[in-house]
Coordinates of C-alpha atoms in Angstrom, one line a residue:
M1 CA -7.5 64.3 -31.7
S2 CA -4.6 65.9 -29.9
G3 CA -5.5 69.5 -30.3
F4 CA -7.2 72.1 -32.4
R5 CA -4.7 74.2 -34.4
S6 CA -5.5 77.6 -35.9
Y7 CA -7.9 77.7 -38.8
P8 CA -6.4 78.7 -42.2
V9 CA -6.4 82.5 -42.5
I10 CA -6.8 82.8 -46.3
G11 CA -10.2 84.3 -46.9
L12 CA -10.4 85.6 -43.3
I13 CA -12.8 88.4 -44.0
S14 CA -15.6 86.1 -45.2
S15 CA -14.8 83.0 -43.0
L16 CA -14.8 84.5 -39.5
S17 CA -18.1 83.8 -37.8
V18 CA -19.5 83.0 -34.4
L19 CA -21.2 79.7 -34.0
A20 CA -24.2 80.0 -31.6
A21 CA -25.1 77.3 -29.2
V22 CA -28.7 76.3 -28.7
A23 CA -29.7 75.8 -25.1
T24 CA -32.7 74.1 -23.5
P25 CA -33.5 73.0 -20.0
A26 CA -31.5 71.0 -17.6
G27 CA -30.1 68.1 -15.7
A28 CA -26.9 67.9 -13.5
L29 CA -23.3 68.6 -14.3
E30 CA -20.0 69.3 -12.5
P31 CA -18.9 73.0 -13.0
V32 CA -17.1 73.5 -16.3
E33 CA -13.3 73.7 -15.8
F34 CA -12.0 76.5 -18.1
T35 CA -8.3 77.1 -18.3
V36 CA -6.3 79.6 -20.4
T37 CA -2.6 78.7 -20.1
A38 CA -1.1 82.1 -21.1
G39 CA -1.9 85.5 -22.3
P40 CA -3.0 88.9 -20.8
D41 CA -6.0 89.3 -18.6
G42 CA -7.9 91.0 -21.5
L43 CA -7.5 87.9 -23.7
R44 CA -8.6 85.6 -20.8
K45 CA -11.7 87.6 -20.2
D46 CA -12.6 87.7 -23.9
L47 CA -12.2 83.9 -24.2
R48 CA -14.4 83.3 -21.2
N49 CA -17.0 85.7 -22.5
A50 CA -17.0 83.8 -25.8
S51 CA -17.4 80.4 -24.2
A52 CA -20.7 78.7 -25.1
L53 CA -20.2 76.2 -22.2
L54 CA -19.7 78.9 -19.6
G55 CA -22.7 80.7 -20.9
L56 CA -24.8 77.5 -20.7
Q57 CA -23.5 77.0 -17.1
A58 CA -24.5 80.6 -16.1
E59 CA -28.0 79.9 -17.3
G60 CA -28.2 76.7 -15.3
K61 CA -28.8 74.6 -18.4
T62 CA -27.0 71.2 -18.0
A63 CA -28.9 68.7 -20.1
A64 CA -26.5 66.3 -21.9
E65 CA -27.7 67.2 -25.4
D66 CA -27.3 70.9 -24.7
V67 CA -23.8 70.5 -23.2
F68 CA -22.7 68.4 -26.2
S69 CA -24.0 70.9 -28.7
A70 CA -22.3 73.8 -26.9
A71 CA -19.0 71.8 -26.6
R72 CA -18.9 71.2 -30.4
A73 CA -19.6 74.9 -30.9
E74 CA -16.9 75.9 -28.4
Y75 CA -14.0 75.5 -30.9
G76 CA -15.3 78.0 -33.4
R77 CA -16.3 80.5 -30.7
L78 CA -12.9 80.5 -29.0
V79 CA -11.0 80.6 -32.3
S80 CA -13.0 83.6 -33.3
A81 CA -12.3 85.3 -29.9
A82 CA -8.6 84.5 -30.2
Y83 CA -8.4 85.9 -33.8
A84 CA -10.2 89.0 -32.7
T85 CA -7.4 89.9 -30.2
G86 CA -4.5 88.9 -32.6
Y87 CA -3.8 85.3 -31.7
Y88 CA -3.8 83.1 -34.8
A89 CA -2.2 79.9 -33.4
P90 CA -4.5 78.7 -30.6
V91 CA -4.6 75.1 -29.5
I92 CA -8.0 74.3 -28.0
H93 CA -9.1 71.1 -26.2
V94 CA -12.7 70.5 -25.1
L95 CA -12.9 67.3 -23.2
I96 CA -16.2 65.6 -22.3
D97 CA -15.6 63.0 -19.7
G98 CA -12.0 62.9 -21.0
R99 CA -13.0 62.6 -24.7
E100 CA -12.3 65.3 -27.3
A101 CA -15.7 66.7 -28.2
A102 CA -14.8 67.3 -31.8
G103 CA -14.0 63.5 -32.1
I104 CA -17.4 62.4 -30.9
P105 CA -19.8 61.7 -33.8
P106 CA -23.1 63.6 -33.5
L107 CA -25.1 60.4 -33.8
D108 CA -23.1 58.9 -30.9
A109 CA -23.7 61.9 -28.5
P110 CA -23.4 60.9 -24.9
K111 CA -26.7 60.5 -23.0
N112 CA -25.1 61.6 -19.7
I113 CA -22.2 64.0 -19.1
G114 CA -20.3 64.2 -15.8
S115 CA -17.5 66.7 -16.5
V116 CA -16.3 69.1 -19.1
R117 CA -12.8 70.6 -19.3
V118 CA -11.7 73.3 -21.6
T119 CA -8.1 74.2 -22.1
V120 CA -6.9 77.0 -24.4
D121 CA -3.3 77.7 -25.3
P122 CA -3.5 81.0 -27.2
G123 CA 0.0 80.8 -28.6
P124 CA 1.9 83.9 -29.5
A125 CA 0.4 87.3 -30.3
F126 CA 0.6 88.3 -34.0
K127 CA 1.4 91.7 -35.4
F128 CA 0.7 93.2 -38.8
S129 CA 3.5 92.9 -41.2
E130 CA 1.4 94.6 -43.8
A131 CA -1.9 96.4 -43.5
R132 CA -3.4 97.7 -46.7
V133 CA -6.8 98.4 -48.1
A134 CA -6.8 100.0 -51.5
P135 CA -7.8 102.0 -53.4
V136 CA -9.7 104.4 -51.2
P137 CA -10.9 108.0 -51.7
S138 CA -8.4 110.7 -50.9
G139 CA -8.6 111.7 -47.2
T140 CA -10.0 108.4 -46.0
E141 CA -8.7 107.6 -42.5
M142 CA -8.2 103.9 -41.7
P143 CA -8.6 102.6 -38.1
A144 CA -5.7 103.7 -35.9
G145 CA -4.6 100.2 -35.1
F146 CA -4.6 99.0 -38.7
A147 CA -0.9 99.5 -39.4
A148 CA 2.4 97.5 -39.7
G149 CA 3.7 96.6 -36.2
K150 CA 0.4 96.9 -34.5
P151 CA -1.5 93.9 -32.9
A152 CA -3.1 92.0 -35.7
E153 CA -6.7 91.9 -34.4
S154 CA -9.1 90.4 -37.0
G155 CA -11.7 93.0 -36.2
L156 CA -9.4 95.7 -37.4
V157 CA -9.2 94.1 -40.8
Q158 CA -12.9 94.0 -41.1
E159 CA -13.2 97.5 -39.8
A160 CA -10.7 98.8 -42.3
V161 CA -12.5 97.1 -45.2
Q162 CA -15.8 98.5 -44.1
T163 CA -14.2 102.0 -43.7
G164 CA -12.9 101.8 -47.3
V165 CA -16.2 100.6 -48.7
D166 CA -18.2 103.2 -46.8
A167 CA -15.8 106.0 -48.0
W168 CA -16.5 105.0 -51.6
R169 CA -20.3 104.9 -51.0
E170 CA -20.2 108.3 -49.4
D171 CA -18.5 109.5 -52.6
G172 CA -21.4 108.2 -54.7
H173 CA -20.1 104.8 -55.6
A174 CA -23.0 102.7 -54.4
K175 CA -21.7 99.4 -55.7
A176 CA -18.3 99.6 -54.0
G177 CA -17.1 96.2 -52.6
V178 CA -14.2 93.9 -52.1
A179 CA -12.4 92.8 -55.3
S180 CA -9.7 90.7 -53.8
Q181 CA -8.4 89.7 -50.4
D182 CA -5.0 88.2 -49.4
V183 CA -4.8 87.7 -45.7
V184 CA -1.9 85.4 -44.7
A185 CA -0.6 84.5 -41.2
D186 CA 3.1 83.7 -41.0
H187 CA 3.6 81.4 -38.0
R188 CA 7.4 81.6 -38.2
S189 CA 7.5 85.3 -37.6
N190 CA 4.1 85.6 -35.8
T191 CA 2.9 88.2 -38.3
L192 CA -0.2 88.8 -40.4
A193 CA -0.2 90.3 -43.8
A194 CA -3.5 91.8 -44.8
R195 CA -3.9 93.0 -48.4
I196 CA -7.4 93.9 -49.5
G197 CA -8.3 95.2 -52.9
L198 CA -11.5 97.3 -53.3
Q199 CA -13.6 97.8 -56.5
P200 CA -15.3 101.2 -56.3
G201 CA -17.5 100.8 -59.3
P202 CA -19.1 103.7 -61.2
K203 CA -20.3 106.9 -59.6
L204 CA -24.1 106.7 -59.5
R205 CA -27.2 108.9 -59.1
F206 CA -30.4 108.1 -57.3
G207 CA -33.0 106.6 -59.7
K208 CA -36.7 106.4 -59.2
L209 CA -38.2 105.4 -55.9
K210 CA -40.5 102.4 -56.1
V211 CA -43.0 101.7 -53.3
E212 CA -44.3 98.2 -52.3
G213 CA -46.6 97.1 -49.5
Q214 CA -48.7 100.3 -49.0
E215 CA -52.5 99.7 -48.5
R216 CA -54.2 103.0 -47.4
M217 CA -51.3 105.4 -47.8
R218 CA -51.2 107.2 -51.1
E219 CA -48.0 106.5 -53.1
R220 CA -47.5 110.1 -54.0
R221 CA -47.4 111.1 -50.4
I222 CA -44.9 108.4 -49.6
H223 CA -42.6 109.9 -52.3
K224 CA -43.2 113.3 -50.8
I225 CA -42.4 112.2 -47.2
A226 CA -39.4 110.2 -48.1
G227 CA -37.9 113.1 -50.0
L228 CA -35.4 110.9 -51.9
P229 CA -33.3 113.3 -54.1
E230 CA -33.9 111.5 -57.4
G231 CA -31.3 112.4 -60.0
E232 CA -28.7 113.5 -57.4
V233 CA -25.5 111.7 -56.6
F234 CA -26.0 108.7 -54.5
D235 CA -25.6 109.3 -50.8
P236 CA -26.1 106.6 -48.1
D237 CA -26.9 109.3 -45.5
A238 CA -29.7 110.6 -47.8
L239 CA -31.1 107.1 -48.1
K240 CA -31.0 106.7 -44.3
R241 CA -32.8 110.0 -43.8
S242 CA -35.6 109.0 -46.3
A243 CA -36.2 105.8 -44.3
E244 CA -36.3 107.7 -41.0
R245 CA -38.8 110.3 -42.4
L246 CA -41.2 107.5 -43.3
R247 CA -40.8 105.8 -39.9
R248 CA -41.3 109.1 -38.1
T249 CA -44.8 109.5 -39.5
G250 CA -46.0 106.5 -37.3
V251 CA -48.0 105.2 -40.2
F252 CA -45.7 102.3 -40.8
R253 CA -44.9 99.3 -38.7
S254 CA -41.7 98.7 -40.7
V255 CA -39.8 100.5 -43.5
T256 CA -37.0 99.1 -45.6
L257 CA -35.2 100.9 -48.4
T258 CA -33.1 98.7 -50.6
E259 CA -30.9 99.4 -53.6
D260 CA -31.4 97.7 -56.9
E261 CA -28.9 95.0 -57.9
A262 CA -28.6 96.3 -61.4
I263 CA -27.7 99.8 -62.6
T264 CA -30.2 101.5 -64.8
S265 CA -28.5 103.1 -67.8
P266 CA -26.7 105.4 -67.9
D267 CA -25.8 105.8 -64.2
L268 CA -28.9 105.4 -62.1
I269 CA -29.5 103.1 -59.1
G270 CA -33.2 102.5 -58.3
I271 CA -34.4 102.3 -54.7
T272 CA -37.3 100.2 -53.5
A273 CA -39.2 101.2 -50.3
T274 CA -41.0 98.2 -48.8
V275 CA -43.5 99.3 -46.1
V276 CA -45.9 97.6 -43.7
E277 CA -48.6 99.8 -42.4
E278 CA -49.6 100.1 -38.7
K279 CA -53.1 99.8 -37.5
L280 CA -55.0 103.0 -38.2
R281 CA -56.0 103.8 -34.6
R282 CA -54.3 103.8 -31.2
Y283 CA -55.3 104.9 -27.7
S284 CA -53.4 105.3 -24.5
I285 CA -54.3 105.8 -20.8
G286 CA -51.9 106.9 -18.0
A287 CA -52.1 107.8 -14.4
E288 CA -50.0 109.4 -11.7
I289 CA -50.7 109.7 -7.9
A290 CA -49.3 112.0 -5.3
S291 CA -50.4 111.9 -1.7
L292 CA -51.2 115.7 -1.4
D293 CA -51.7 116.6 -5.1
G294 CA -54.2 113.7 -5.8
M295 CA -54.5 111.7 -9.0
S296 CA -53.9 112.8 -12.5
L297 CA -55.4 110.8 -15.4
T298 CA -54.3 111.3 -19.0
G299 CA -55.3 109.7 -22.3
Y300 CA -55.4 110.1 -26.0
W301 CA -57.0 108.6 -29.1
L302 CA -54.9 108.7 -32.3
H303 CA -55.7 108.2 -36.0
R304 CA -52.5 107.6 -37.9
N305 CA -53.6 108.2 -41.4
L306 CA -56.7 110.4 -41.5
M307 CA -56.8 111.2 -45.2
G308 CA -54.4 108.7 -46.7
G309 CA -51.5 111.2 -46.7
G310 CA -50.0 110.4 -43.2
E311 CA -52.1 113.0 -41.4
R312 CA -52.3 112.3 -37.7
L313 CA -55.4 113.2 -35.7
K314 CA -54.9 113.2 -32.0
V315 CA -57.5 113.8 -29.3
E316 CA -56.1 114.0 -25.8
G317 CA -57.6 114.7 -22.5
E318 CA -56.4 115.2 -18.9
I319 CA -58.1 115.3 -15.5
G320 CA -55.7 116.4 -12.8
N321 CA -55.6 117.0 -9.0
I322 CA -58.4 114.6 -8.3
G323 CA -58.6 114.5 -4.5
A324 CA -55.9 117.2 -4.1
Q325 CA -55.9 118.8 -0.6
N326 CA -55.1 122.4 -1.7
S327 CA -56.9 122.8 -5.0
G328 CA -59.9 121.7 -7.1
V329 CA -60.0 119.4 -10.1
D330 CA -58.3 120.6 -13.4
Y331 CA -59.4 119.2 -16.7
G332 CA -58.6 119.8 -20.4
L333 CA -59.2 118.6 -23.9
G334 CA -57.1 119.1 -27.0
V335 CA -57.3 118.2 -30.7
T336 CA -54.3 118.3 -32.9
I337 CA -53.9 117.5 -36.6
D338 CA -50.3 117.0 -38.0
R339 CA -49.4 116.8 -41.7
P340 CA -45.9 115.6 -42.4
A341 CA -43.8 116.8 -45.4
T342 CA -45.3 120.2 -45.7
L343 CA -43.0 122.7 -47.3
T344 CA -40.0 120.3 -47.0
P345 CA -39.8 116.5 -46.3
D346 CA -38.6 117.3 -42.8
T347 CA -41.3 119.9 -41.9
T348 CA -44.6 119.1 -40.2
L349 CA -47.6 121.4 -40.2
S350 CA -49.8 121.3 -37.1
F351 CA -53.3 122.7 -36.3
S352 CA -54.5 122.6 -32.7
V353 CA -57.4 123.6 -30.5
N354 CA -57.3 123.3 -26.7
A355 CA -59.7 124.0 -23.9
A356 CA -59.0 123.8 -20.2
H357 CA -60.5 124.6 -16.8
L358 CA -58.0 125.2 -13.9
D359 CA -59.1 125.2 -10.3
E360 CA -55.9 126.1 -8.4
E361 CA -55.4 127.2 -4.8
D362 CA -55.1 130.9 -5.7
Y363 CA -57.4 131.2 -8.8
T364 CA -59.8 129.5 -11.2
A365 CA -59.5 129.9 -15.0
D366 CA -61.2 128.8 -18.2
I367 CA -58.7 128.9 -21.1
G368 CA -59.1 128.3 -24.8
T369 CA -56.3 128.3 -27.4
L370 CA -56.2 128.1 -31.2
G371 CA -52.8 127.4 -32.8
V372 CA -51.0 126.7 -36.0
G373 CA -47.3 125.8 -36.2
F374 CA -44.4 124.2 -38.0
S375 CA -41.9 121.8 -36.6
H376 CA -38.7 120.9 -38.5
Y377 CA -36.2 118.1 -38.0
F378 CA -32.7 119.4 -38.6
S379 CA -31.2 116.1 -37.6
E380 CA -32.0 113.0 -35.5
K381 CA -31.2 115.0 -32.4
L382 CA -32.1 118.6 -33.2
T383 CA -35.7 119.8 -33.9
G384 CA -37.1 123.3 -34.1
R385 CA -40.6 124.8 -34.0
V386 CA -42.4 128.0 -34.6
G387 CA -46.1 128.8 -34.4
L388 CA -48.8 131.3 -33.9
E389 CA -51.4 131.0 -31.1
F390 CA -54.4 133.0 -30.0
S391 CA -55.4 132.5 -26.3
Y392 CA -58.4 133.6 -24.3
A393 CA -58.6 133.1 -20.6
K394 CA -61.2 134.2 -18.0
V395 CA -59.6 134.2 -14.5
E396 CA -61.2 134.7 -11.1
D397 CA -59.4 135.1 -7.8
I398 CA -60.2 136.6 -4.4
I399 CA -59.7 140.2 -5.8
A400 CA -61.6 140.3 -9.1
T401 CA -62.4 138.6 -12.4
Y402 CA -59.9 139.2 -15.2
T403 CA -60.0 138.6 -19.0
Y404 CA -56.7 137.8 -20.8
E405 CA -56.5 137.8 -24.6
H406 CA -53.2 137.6 -26.4
L407 CA -51.5 136.5 -29.6
A408 CA -48.3 134.6 -29.1
L409 CA -45.4 133.6 -31.4
P410 CA -43.7 130.6 -29.8
I411 CA -40.2 129.8 -31.1
G412 CA -38.4 126.8 -29.7
A413 CA -35.8 124.1 -30.2
T414 CA -35.0 120.7 -28.7
W415 CA -31.7 118.9 -28.6
D416 CA -32.2 115.2 -27.5
S417 CA -29.2 112.8 -27.4
R418 CA -30.6 110.5 -24.7
D419 CA -30.3 106.8 -25.2
N420 CA -33.8 106.1 -23.9
K421 CA -36.5 108.8 -23.4
V422 CA -38.3 107.0 -20.5
D423 CA -35.2 105.6 -18.7
A424 CA -32.1 107.5 -19.9
R425 CA -28.7 106.3 -18.8
K426 CA -26.5 108.6 -20.9
G427 CA -26.8 111.7 -23.0
Y428 CA -28.3 115.2 -22.8
Y429 CA -31.6 116.9 -23.3
L430 CA -32.2 120.6 -23.8
D431 CA -35.5 122.3 -24.6
A432 CA -35.7 126.1 -24.9
E433 CA -38.6 128.4 -26.0
L434 CA -39.0 132.1 -26.5
R435 CA -42.6 133.2 -26.6
P436 CA -43.2 136.8 -27.4
Y437 CA -46.9 137.8 -27.1
L438 CA -49.1 140.7 -27.9
G439 CA -51.8 141.5 -25.4
F440 CA -55.3 142.9 -26.1
G441 CA -57.4 145.0 -23.8
T442 CA -56.1 144.9 -20.2
T443 CA -53.6 142.2 -21.1
D444 CA -50.0 143.3 -21.1
S445 CA -47.6 142.5 -24.0
G446 CA -44.2 140.8 -23.2
A447 CA -42.1 137.7 -23.7
R448 CA -41.7 134.5 -21.9
I449 CA -38.5 132.4 -21.9
K450 CA -38.3 128.9 -20.5
A451 CA -35.6 126.3 -20.7
D452 CA -35.3 122.7 -19.4
G453 CA -31.9 120.9 -19.4
R454 CA -31.0 117.4 -18.4
A455 CA -27.8 115.3 -18.3
Y456 CA -27.2 111.6 -17.6
L457 CA -24.0 109.7 -16.8
T458 CA -23.7 106.0 -15.9
F459 CA -21.0 104.0 -14.3
G460 CA -20.6 100.2 -14.1
D461 CA -21.9 97.3 -16.2
K462 CA -23.4 94.6 -14.0
R463 CA -25.0 96.9 -11.5
P464 CA -24.9 100.3 -13.1
V465 CA -25.3 103.6 -11.2
T466 CA -26.7 106.6 -13.1
L467 CA -26.2 110.2 -12.1
A468 CA -29.0 112.4 -13.4
A469 CA -29.3 116.2 -13.1
R470 CA -32.0 118.6 -14.3
A471 CA -32.1 122.4 -14.4
Q472 CA -35.1 124.5 -15.3
V473 CA -35.3 128.3 -15.7
G474 CA -37.9 130.7 -16.8
A475 CA -38.5 134.5 -17.0
I476 CA -41.2 136.9 -18.2
F477 CA -40.3 140.3 -19.6
G478 CA -42.7 143.2 -20.0
G479 CA -45.9 144.0 -18.1
D480 CA -46.6 143.4 -14.5
L481 CA -47.9 140.5 -12.4
L482 CA -51.7 141.2 -12.8
G483 CA -51.3 142.1 -16.5
T484 CA -49.5 138.9 -17.4
P485 CA -51.6 135.9 -18.6
R486 CA -52.1 133.9 -15.4
D487 CA -51.2 130.6 -16.9
Y488 CA -47.8 132.1 -18.0
L489 CA -46.7 132.8 -14.4
F490 CA -44.4 130.4 -12.6
Y491 CA -45.0 128.2 -9.5
S492 CA -42.8 125.6 -7.8
G493 CA -43.7 122.5 -5.9
G494 CA -44.9 119.0 -6.9
G495 CA -43.6 116.1 -9.0
G496 CA -42.4 118.3 -11.9
T497 CA -40.3 120.7 -9.9
V498 CA -39.8 120.0 -6.1
R499 CA -40.9 116.7 -4.7
G500 CA -41.7 116.8 -1.0
Q501 CA -43.4 120.2 -1.4
P502 CA -47.1 120.5 -2.3
Y503 CA -48.1 121.2 -5.9
Q504 CA -47.6 124.9 -6.9
S505 CA -47.2 125.7 -3.2
L506 CA -44.4 128.3 -3.9
G507 CA -45.5 131.5 -5.6
V508 CA -45.2 135.2 -4.8
D509 CA -46.6 136.4 -1.5
V510 CA -48.0 139.7 -2.5
A511 CA -50.7 140.0 0.1
R512 CA -49.4 143.4 1.1
L513 CA -49.9 144.6 -2.5
Y514 CA -52.9 142.6 -3.9
G515 CA -54.2 140.6 -1.0
E516 CA -53.3 137.2 -2.4
K517 CA -50.5 134.8 -3.5
I518 CA -50.0 134.4 -7.3
G519 CA -47.3 133.0 -9.6
G520 CA -44.0 134.8 -10.3
M521 CA -42.3 136.2 -13.3
A522 CA -38.9 134.5 -12.5
F523 CA -38.3 130.8 -11.9
A524 CA -35.5 128.4 -11.4
A525 CA -35.3 124.7 -10.2
L526 CA -32.6 122.1 -9.8
S527 CA -32.9 118.4 -9.4
A528 CA -30.4 115.6 -8.8
E529 CA -30.8 111.9 -8.6
V530 CA -28.6 108.9 -8.0
R531 CA -30.2 105.8 -9.6
A532 CA -28.7 102.4 -8.7
R533 CA -29.8 99.0 -10.2
V534 CA -30.1 96.4 -7.5
T535 CA -31.3 93.6 -9.9
D536 CA -32.3 93.6 -13.6
T537 CA -35.8 94.8 -12.6
I538 CA -35.4 96.6 -9.3
G539 CA -33.7 100.0 -8.8
I540 CA -33.4 102.4 -6.0
V541 CA -33.1 106.2 -6.2
G542 CA -32.0 109.0 -4.0
F543 CA -32.9 112.5 -5.0
A544 CA -33.0 116.2 -3.9
D545 CA -34.9 119.1 -5.6
A546 CA -34.9 122.9 -5.0
G547 CA -37.0 125.6 -6.6
Y548 CA -37.1 129.5 -6.6
I549 CA -39.8 132.0 -7.5
G550 CA -39.3 135.7 -7.9
A551 CA -42.0 138.3 -8.3
T552 CA -40.6 140.3 -11.2
D553 CA -37.0 139.3 -11.4
F554 CA -34.4 137.0 -9.8
G555 CA -33.3 138.1 -6.4
D556 CA -36.1 140.7 -5.8
S557 CA -37.5 141.3 -2.4
Y558 CA -40.6 139.1 -2.9
G559 CA -38.5 136.1 -4.1
D560 CA -38.4 132.8 -2.1
W561 CA -37.2 129.3 -2.4
H562 CA -37.8 125.8 -1.0
A563 CA -36.4 122.3 -1.3
G564 CA -37.3 118.7 -0.9
A565 CA -35.5 115.3 -0.8
G566 CA -36.3 111.6 -0.6
F567 CA -35.8 108.2 -2.0
G568 CA -37.6 106.0 -4.5
L569 CA -38.0 102.5 -5.9
R570 CA -38.1 101.6 -9.6
Y571 CA -39.6 98.4 -11.2
N572 CA -38.4 98.0 -14.7
T573 CA -41.1 96.9 -17.2
G574 CA -41.0 96.4 -20.9
F575 CA -42.3 99.9 -21.6
G576 CA -40.5 101.9 -18.8
P577 CA -40.0 101.8 -15.1
I578 CA -42.8 102.1 -12.6
R579 CA -41.9 104.9 -10.2
L580 CA -42.5 105.2 -6.5
D581 CA -41.0 108.2 -4.7
V582 CA -41.3 109.2 -1.1
A583 CA -40.2 112.8 -0.3
A584 CA -40.3 115.4 2.5
P585 CA -39.5 119.1 2.7
V586 CA -36.0 120.1 3.7
A587 CA -36.1 123.9 3.3
G588 CA -38.8 126.6 3.0
S589 CA -42.2 127.1 4.7
T590 CA -44.5 125.8 2.0
G591 CA -44.8 122.1 3.0
D592 CA -45.0 119.8 6.0
G593 CA -44.9 116.0 6.1
V594 CA -44.1 113.2 3.7
Q595 CA -45.5 113.0 0.2
I596 CA -45.7 110.0 -2.1
Y597 CA -45.6 109.9 -5.9
V598 CA -46.5 107.0 -8.2
G599 CA -46.1 107.0 -11.9
I600 CA -44.6 105.4 -15.0
G601 CA -41.1 106.5 -16.3
Q602 CA -38.3 108.2 -14.5
S603 CA -39.2 111.6 -12.9
F604 CA -37.0 113.2 -15.6

């Protein structure tokens, strides 16, 4: 066999595929010689990346049977890579000890292999002589490169076809597909003519949702949660949202929504939801350690489907500051019940009760809270919430004992576009809340505003470096320091604000007024990290944090700030990185000496 010419291009859309090589452990083999005789650097890189033999070599797998299998797969992989970049006349040789791999019968596979040589002559680059996908709905925009005179990349043909089909489906034509395809490469003119005909089919409406696979979950509630708009014009986005609503409950291990093959007269397309339910119960335990702040233990027990309607019962507890040098032990217990698809398919109703004991450096407090609220999913990234909470707190400090009672109306929103919530490399996160409250007795009325914003940007592929930044801000309006619920006041210091400074070490020094230090009514904090991956599992981090507390406003005479900086190590696990941070104070008078923090997940 003298060479491998380009495959026939008729039926290109259905015939292009990548053949995967199967690899198993190892013997000895000379390095694979891989040569591309011409073409731009981008093509050379794509061909090398597509090579099964080079991939096998990188894994250190050199057993003869594996090399032979990869060599036979090499032709298809390299042809597909050449087509993808607009080269439709490649000549490919894969020589095993001087013999063309495609000419060696599988039953006569060599038992030992000494050398492998791959040579690719990509031939000329092809351009589109014609690029047409029709008919498509009015206003449909084809991929920018899918036009006469542009490089004839096979991926552009597939992308253009998918764009046309998707446009028809978004217009309600659920059965849109390819009716005809005429894709011809002209080797005399080095051009590719792509003419694809689409068949939109009839405009359809959603039929009845059928459910399969449920065990404990009531079918009526599955319909309610999915919120499929039966009787309305078919919309693939609506279908996607229905599946996401079911997954969001946490009741199901898997959810698949499929369209019926046949159309139900006159114009209905039925949908079948196939679900697999998760185990009913789950528990989790977590821990974080800081050298001065002590250990914090958290845990919860969860029932995913309390009454067969997707209701989630969560009991969670926390014990914090165990062994802390400047405060006592805090502990709390909370119970929450969530009911999805209340009022709308995207709205969840929640009831909660919480009790906590705080033993801080400046005060002790016993706090109880009852709440009811709604959370609403506006999109995959944007959620909103509103609630009503009654809170009672008994606080004791060096001056006196105070009782705080108030009714709050928390209103908040969260925008989350991070690619990974525990180890983000790109995207943004913003959470903001306005909490007006009505005080009773000696408790002042007012409003509390707090926002937390984060941004992530990553450079590089093999050893990526991530720049991460965080900004926090908070303010309280109305009342005075002693009349504001004590747990609403702001402090700075510790793992959540300024590492290197002791936990809640920065407050307001009002000893001249009240004889003590308490939290402030104005707060701001900034954090920045540089996260570098040394290996696939090991990362290093450099960071700096700063925080500010004001008594009643930003920039008042009682305000102060502090800062800390340090470095850390990250060990990547399957569920998130293990974090070790070492930090020290760099500004302010609230801390002295090095602090160590250990936990799971990035610091923010």
